[in-house]
Coordinates of C-alpha atoms and ligand atoms in Angstrom, one line a residue:
M1 CA -0.1 0.1 -0.2
F2 CA 1.5 3.1 -1.0
K3 CA 1.6 6.1 1.2
F4 CA 2.2 9.5 1.7
G5 CA 5.2 11.3 3.7
Q6 CA 5.0 14.0 6.1
D7 CA 4.1 17.2 6.0
I8 CA 6.3 19.9 8.2
G9 CA 6.2 23.0 9.6
I10 CA 9.5 24.4 11.0
D11 CA 9.7 27.9 12.7
L12 CA 13.7 27.8 12.9
G13 CA 13.4 31.2 15.3
T14 CA 15.8 32.9 17.5
A15 CA 14.3 32.3 20.7
T16 CA 12.1 29.2 20.2
I17 CA 11.6 26.4 18.0
L18 CA 8.5 25.3 17.1
V19 CA 7.5 22.0 15.3
Y20 CA 4.0 22.1 13.7
V21 CA 2.6 18.7 11.1
K22 CA -0.2 18.0 9.1
G23 CA -3.0 17.3 10.8
K24 CA -1.6 17.4 13.9
G25 CA -0.7 20.8 14.5
V26 CA 2.4 22.6 16.2
V27 CA 3.5 19.3 18.6
L28 CA 6.4 21.1 19.8
K29 CA 8.3 24.2 21.4
E30 CA 10.9 23.9 22.6
P31 CA 13.5 27.1 23.2
S32 CA 16.5 27.3 20.6
V33 CA 19.0 26.7 23.1
V34 CA 22.0 24.0 22.7
A35 CA 24.5 22.6 25.3
I36 CA 27.9 21.7 24.1
D37 CA 31.1 20.8 26.2
T38 CA 33.9 22.7 25.2
K39 CA 35.9 20.3 25.8
T40 CA 35.5 17.6 22.5
G41 CA 32.6 20.7 21.4
R42 CA 30.0 17.4 22.0
V43 CA 26.3 18.3 21.8
L44 CA 24.9 16.9 25.3
K45 CA 21.6 18.7 25.4
V46 CA 19.2 20.1 22.4
G47 CA 15.3 22.1 23.2
L48 CA 13.9 22.4 26.4
E49 CA 16.6 20.0 28.7
A50 CA 19.2 22.8 27.6
Q51 CA 17.8 25.5 28.5
N52 CA 17.8 23.7 32.6
M53 CA 21.1 23.7 32.2
I54 CA 21.8 27.4 32.0
G55 CA 24.0 28.2 35.0
R56 CA 23.8 25.0 36.9
T57 CA 26.9 23.5 35.2
P58 CA 30.4 22.6 35.4
G59 CA 32.9 25.3 33.8
N60 CA 33.7 23.2 31.0
I61 CA 29.5 23.5 30.2
V62 CA 28.1 26.4 27.5
A63 CA 24.2 26.6 26.4
I64 CA 24.6 28.3 23.8
R65 CA 21.6 30.3 21.2
P66 CA 23.0 29.8 17.7
L67 CA 20.4 32.0 16.6
R68 CA 20.0 34.3 18.8
D69 CA 20.6 37.8 16.7
G70 CA 18.3 36.5 13.8
V71 CA 21.9 35.4 12.4
I72 CA 23.4 32.1 11.9
S73 CA 26.5 31.6 13.9
D74 CA 27.5 28.1 14.1
F75 CA 26.2 25.8 11.1
D76 CA 26.9 22.8 13.1
T77 CA 25.2 23.6 16.2
T78 CA 22.5 25.0 14.1
E79 CA 22.5 21.6 11.5
K80 CA 22.6 19.3 15.6
M81 CA 19.5 21.3 16.8
I82 CA 17.8 20.5 13.6
R83 CA 18.1 16.6 12.9
Y84 CA 17.4 16.6 16.6
F85 CA 13.9 18.2 16.5
L86 CA 12.8 16.5 13.0
K87 CA 14.4 13.0 14.6
K88 CA 11.9 14.1 17.5
V89 CA 9.0 14.3 16.0
C90 CA 9.6 11.3 12.6
R91 CA 8.9 8.2 14.6
N92 CA 8.3 6.5 11.9
R93 CA 11.8 6.7 9.6
F94 CA 10.4 5.0 6.6
F95 CA 8.4 7.7 5.0
K96 CA 11.2 10.8 4.8
P97 CA 9.1 14.5 5.2
R98 CA 8.5 17.4 3.2
V99 CA 9.9 20.2 5.1
M100 CA 9.2 23.4 4.9
I101 CA 11.6 25.1 7.0
C102 CA 11.0 29.6 8.8
V103 CA 14.8 30.9 9.2
P104 CA 15.1 34.5 11.1
S105 CA 14.6 36.9 8.1
Q106 CA 18.5 37.7 9.1
A107 CA 19.6 35.0 7.6
T108 CA 21.8 35.1 4.4
G109 CA 21.4 33.2 1.8
V110 CA 24.4 30.8 2.4
E111 CA 22.5 30.2 6.2
E112 CA 19.7 29.2 4.7
R113 CA 21.5 26.7 2.0
A114 CA 22.8 26.0 5.3
V115 CA 19.8 24.8 7.2
H116 CA 17.8 23.2 3.6
D117 CA 21.5 21.0 3.7
A118 CA 20.4 20.1 7.5
A119 CA 17.2 19.1 6.9
M120 CA 18.1 17.4 3.8
Q121 CA 20.9 15.9 5.9
A122 CA 18.6 15.1 8.5
G123 CA 15.7 13.0 6.2
A124 CA 13.5 15.1 5.0
S125 CA 12.6 14.3 1.2
K126 CA 12.4 17.4 -0.4
T127 CA 12.8 21.2 1.8
Y128 CA 11.4 24.8 1.2
I129 CA 12.3 27.8 2.9
I130 CA 9.9 30.6 3.6
E131 CA 10.4 33.6 4.6
E132 CA 8.9 35.1 7.8
P133 CA 6.7 37.4 6.8
I134 CA 4.4 35.7 3.9
A135 CA 4.7 32.1 7.0
A136 CA 3.1 34.3 10.0
A137 CA 0.7 36.1 7.6
I138 CA -1.0 32.6 6.0
G139 CA -0.2 31.0 10.0
A140 CA -2.8 34.4 11.2
G141 CA -5.2 33.6 8.9
L142 CA -4.8 36.5 6.4
D143 CA -5.2 35.7 2.6
I144 CA -2.6 36.9 1.2
S145 CA -3.0 36.1 -2.7
K146 CA -4.6 39.3 -4.1
P147 CA -3.6 42.6 -5.2
Y148 CA -4.3 43.9 -1.4
G149 CA -1.1 45.5 1.4
N150 CA -1.5 43.8 4.8
M151 CA 1.5 45.1 7.4
I152 CA 2.8 41.9 9.3
V153 CA 5.1 42.8 12.8
D154 CA 6.4 40.2 13.6
I155 CA 8.5 40.5 17.3
G156 CA 10.5 37.6 18.4
G157 CA 13.3 37.0 20.8
G158 CA 15.9 37.9 18.6
T159 CA 14.8 40.4 15.8
A160 CA 11.1 42.9 15.0
D161 CA 10.3 42.2 11.4
V162 CA 7.8 44.3 9.5
A163 CA 6.7 44.0 6.0
V164 CA 3.9 44.6 3.6
I165 CA 2.3 41.8 1.9
S166 CA 0.6 42.2 -1.6
L167 CA 0.1 39.5 -3.7
G168 CA 1.4 36.5 -2.3
E169 CA 4.9 38.8 -1.6
I170 CA 7.0 41.2 0.3
V171 CA 7.3 44.4 -0.9
V172 CA 8.9 46.0 1.6
S173 CA 9.8 45.3 4.7
S174 CA 12.3 45.8 7.5
S175 CA 13.7 43.8 10.4
I176 CA 15.9 44.9 13.4
K177 CA 18.2 43.6 16.3
V178 CA 15.5 45.1 18.5
A179 CA 12.8 42.2 20.0
G180 CA 12.6 40.8 23.1
D181 CA 16.7 39.9 24.4
K182 CA 16.4 43.7 24.4
F183 CA 13.4 44.2 26.2
D184 CA 15.1 41.5 28.9
E185 CA 18.4 43.5 28.9
A186 CA 16.1 46.3 29.1
V187 CA 15.7 45.4 32.2
V188 CA 18.8 44.5 34.1
R189 CA 20.2 47.6 32.7
Y190 CA 17.1 49.4 34.8
I191 CA 17.4 47.9 37.4
R192 CA 20.7 47.8 38.3
K193 CA 21.2 51.9 36.9
K194 CA 17.9 52.5 39.7
H195 CA 18.1 49.9 42.7
N196 CA 22.0 49.4 42.6
I197 CA 21.0 45.1 42.8
M198 CA 21.8 43.0 39.6
I199 CA 19.6 40.8 38.1
G200 CA 19.5 37.6 36.0
D201 CA 17.7 37.6 32.6
R202 CA 15.6 35.0 33.8
T203 CA 13.8 37.1 36.4
A204 CA 13.8 40.2 33.8
E205 CA 12.0 38.4 31.6
E206 CA 9.3 37.2 34.2
L207 CA 9.7 41.2 35.1
K208 CA 8.3 42.1 31.3
I209 CA 6.0 39.3 30.8
E210 CA 4.3 40.2 34.3
I211 CA 4.3 43.7 34.8
G212 CA 6.3 45.0 32.1
C213 CA 4.0 47.5 29.4
V214 CA 5.2 49.9 26.4
Y215 CA 1.9 51.4 27.7
P216 CA 0.3 52.9 30.2
R217 CA -1.3 50.2 32.4
D218 CA -4.9 51.0 33.6
E219 CA -3.9 49.8 37.0
V220 CA 0.1 50.1 38.0
L221 CA 1.4 47.1 39.3
S222 CA 4.4 46.0 41.5
R223 CA 6.3 43.1 42.7
E224 CA 9.2 42.8 43.8
I225 CA 12.2 40.6 42.7
K226 CA 15.7 39.4 44.8
G227 CA 19.1 40.3 42.8
R228 CA 22.6 40.7 44.2
C229 CA 23.3 44.3 45.7
L230 CA 26.2 46.0 43.9
V231 CA 27.4 47.9 47.3
T232 CA 27.5 45.2 49.6
G233 CA 27.3 42.0 47.1
L234 CA 24.6 41.0 49.7
P235 CA 21.1 39.2 48.9
K236 CA 19.0 42.0 48.3
V237 CA 14.6 42.1 47.2
V238 CA 13.5 45.6 46.5
T239 CA 10.0 46.9 44.9
V240 CA 9.5 47.3 41.1
N241 CA 6.5 48.6 39.8
S242 CA 4.4 49.4 36.0
N243 CA 5.6 52.7 35.8
E244 CA 9.0 52.1 36.5
M245 CA 9.0 49.3 33.4
L246 CA 7.6 51.6 31.0
E247 CA 10.6 54.6 31.5
A248 CA 13.0 51.6 30.9
F249 CA 11.4 49.9 27.4
E250 CA 11.2 53.6 26.1
E251 CA 14.1 54.1 23.9
C252 CA 13.7 49.7 23.0
A253 CA 9.9 50.3 21.8
T254 CA 10.3 54.0 20.2
M255 CA 13.2 52.0 17.9
I256 CA 10.1 48.9 17.2
V257 CA 7.8 52.6 16.1
D258 CA 10.5 54.5 14.5
A259 CA 10.6 50.6 12.0
V260 CA 7.7 50.6 11.5
H261 CA 7.4 54.4 10.2
A262 CA 9.7 53.6 7.6
V263 CA 8.1 50.9 6.4
L264 CA 5.0 52.9 5.7
E265 CA 7.4 55.7 4.2
K266 CA 8.3 53.3 1.7
T267 CA 5.5 51.8 0.8
P268 CA 3.7 52.8 -2.0
P269 CA 0.1 54.6 -1.5
E270 CA -2.3 52.2 -3.0
L271 CA -1.5 49.4 0.0
V272 CA -0.9 52.4 1.9
G273 CA -4.3 52.4 1.9
D274 CA -5.0 49.2 2.2
I275 CA -3.3 48.7 5.5
S276 CA -5.9 52.0 7.0
T277 CA -8.7 50.2 6.6
G278 CA -7.1 46.7 7.5
G279 CA -4.4 48.0 9.8
I280 CA -1.6 46.5 11.4
L281 CA -1.5 42.9 12.5
L282 CA 1.0 41.9 15.2
T283 CA 3.2 38.1 15.7
G284 CA 5.2 36.5 18.1
G285 CA 5.9 35.9 21.4
G286 CA 7.9 39.6 21.5
S287 CA 4.4 41.3 20.5
L288 CA 3.3 40.0 23.3
I289 CA 4.1 42.7 25.6
Y290 CA 1.5 44.5 27.2
G291 CA 0.6 47.8 25.6
L292 CA 2.5 47.2 22.0
D293 CA -1.0 46.6 20.2
K294 CA -2.0 50.6 22.1
L295 CA 1.6 52.0 21.4
L296 CA 2.0 51.7 17.6
S297 CA -2.1 52.1 17.2
H298 CA -1.7 55.7 19.9
E299 CA 1.5 56.5 17.0
T300 CA 0.5 55.8 13.8
G301 CA -3.2 56.5 14.2
L302 CA -3.8 52.8 12.5
D303 CA -6.0 49.8 14.1
V304 CA -3.3 47.5 15.7
H305 CA -4.6 43.2 16.1
I306 CA -2.7 41.2 18.5
A307 CA -3.1 37.8 15.5
E308 CA -4.4 35.2 17.9
D309 CA -2.1 32.5 19.4
A310 CA 0.5 34.5 18.5
E311 CA 4.1 32.8 19.3
F312 CA 2.5 29.4 16.7
C313 CA 1.4 32.0 13.7
V314 CA 5.3 31.3 11.3
A315 CA 5.0 27.6 12.6
R316 CA 1.7 27.4 11.9
G317 CA 2.0 29.1 8.7
T318 CA 5.3 26.5 7.6
G319 CA 3.1 23.9 8.1
L320 CA 0.6 25.5 5.8
S321 CA 2.2 26.6 3.3
L322 CA 3.6 23.7 2.3
N323 CA -0.4 23.0 0.0
Y324 CA 0.7 26.5 -1.4
M325 CA 4.1 24.8 -2.6
D326 CA 3.3 26.2 -6.6
T327 CA 2.8 29.3 -5.8
I328 CA 5.3 29.9 -2.9
R329 CA 8.6 31.5 -4.3
T330 CA 11.8 29.8 -2.9
G331 CA 15.2 30.6 -2.6
T332 CA 16.9 33.9 -2.3
R333 CA 15.2 36.9 0.1
R334 CA 15.3 40.2 -1.2
P335 CA 12.5 41.3 -1.6
Y336 CA 12.5 45.2 -3.5
G337 CA 12.5 47.8 -0.6
D338 CA 14.0 46.6 1.6
V339 CA 15.0 49.3 4.2
R340 CA 17.5 47.0 6.1
Ligands
ADP401 P1 11.5 33.7 18.0 O1 10.4 33.7 17.3 O2 12.6 34.5 17.3 O3 12.0 32.3 18.5 P2 9.1 34.0 20.0 O4 7.8 34.6 18.8 O5 9.3 32.4 20.5 O6 10.6 34.6 19.9 O7 9.3 35.6 21.8 C1 9.9 35.3 22.3 C2 9.9 36.3 22.8 O8 9.3 37.0 23.8 C3 11.4 36.7 24.0 O9 12.0 37.6 24.5 C4 9.9 36.3 25.5 O10 10.1 37.0 26.5 C5 9.0 36.8 24.5 N1 7.1 37.0 25.1 C6 6.4 35.4 25.6 N2 5.8 35.5 26.1 C7 5.4 37.0 27.0 C8 4.7 37.6 27.1 N3 3.7 37.5 27.0 N4 4.9 39.6 27.4 C9 6.3 39.7 27.1 N5 6.6 39.2 26.2 C10 6.9 38.0 25.5
MG402 MG1 9.9 34.0 15.0

């Protein structure tokens, strides 16, 4: 009896890797982290297990994020990571899957090729690469096949990507390295300067998610945090509130707003007209920071919506796009009007 292979979509994000299997949905969501033994160069753990090792390992083991800045700096490790995740979801070795991968937007053609080859070596029957904003739009349920302008702002860990899409292609886009990670770093810096204590990245991220905001909250929230006092070197507890977070995030938030403005300025007028009707769609985990929709709406005068399941849009889009193989361009991605 003849059976078709599986169709798999991979969102190779700077912070998170998601795998979508046709007919099942998103089956895997793990941090894009790899633990390496620096003495032997061996990959010890991948994903969640690697993340749990951060800060708790002997000196010769380091946990790294090979895609952190949206650039694939370490091919070897990235390849091992892809292989590991593909193996994890493909128990049945006999049917080689078709794989659609979305790589970070700042990746070069050479890096894309490396990802493609890694997936092939990991056992894919065919591998395609899709541009991130296209995947995000498809995953968010937009119909991008018409001559109509849609604006997508995808904010991840390492990069924020702004794109205007029409007729299934990117018309104008921009990618900046200001996203979730930069917000975390801003919290660390702010707390050190204002309260004289040092906190870790994990604590900073928790603060961002729990009380952070880039637009004033209706109700001021506060939270106690523990850190190391820079004066005494001893543990110290301070209370931080959401208005302080607003201050800490101002610079990062402004850079995202500016990127959106820059893309709007380069967008042909007819498409701007469409966007003023349809609004801007936010996707990616970083877009969940409180008030980003309100801030962008305030600064552009446009409607701004956060996509349902914003963190899953790209993954779902990669999987679904395997249905439209004929209409999606693959290969190098240097769209017209790129303002990067
Ligand atoms: P990538 O596509 O680059 O892998 P993701 O889309 O997974 O990134 O987004 C990861 C970022 O989203 C992280 O910086 C994380 O802190 C942030 N994030 C996730 N949930 C929230 C939330 N509720 N509020 C603010 N930031 C969030
Ligand atoms: Mg992403």
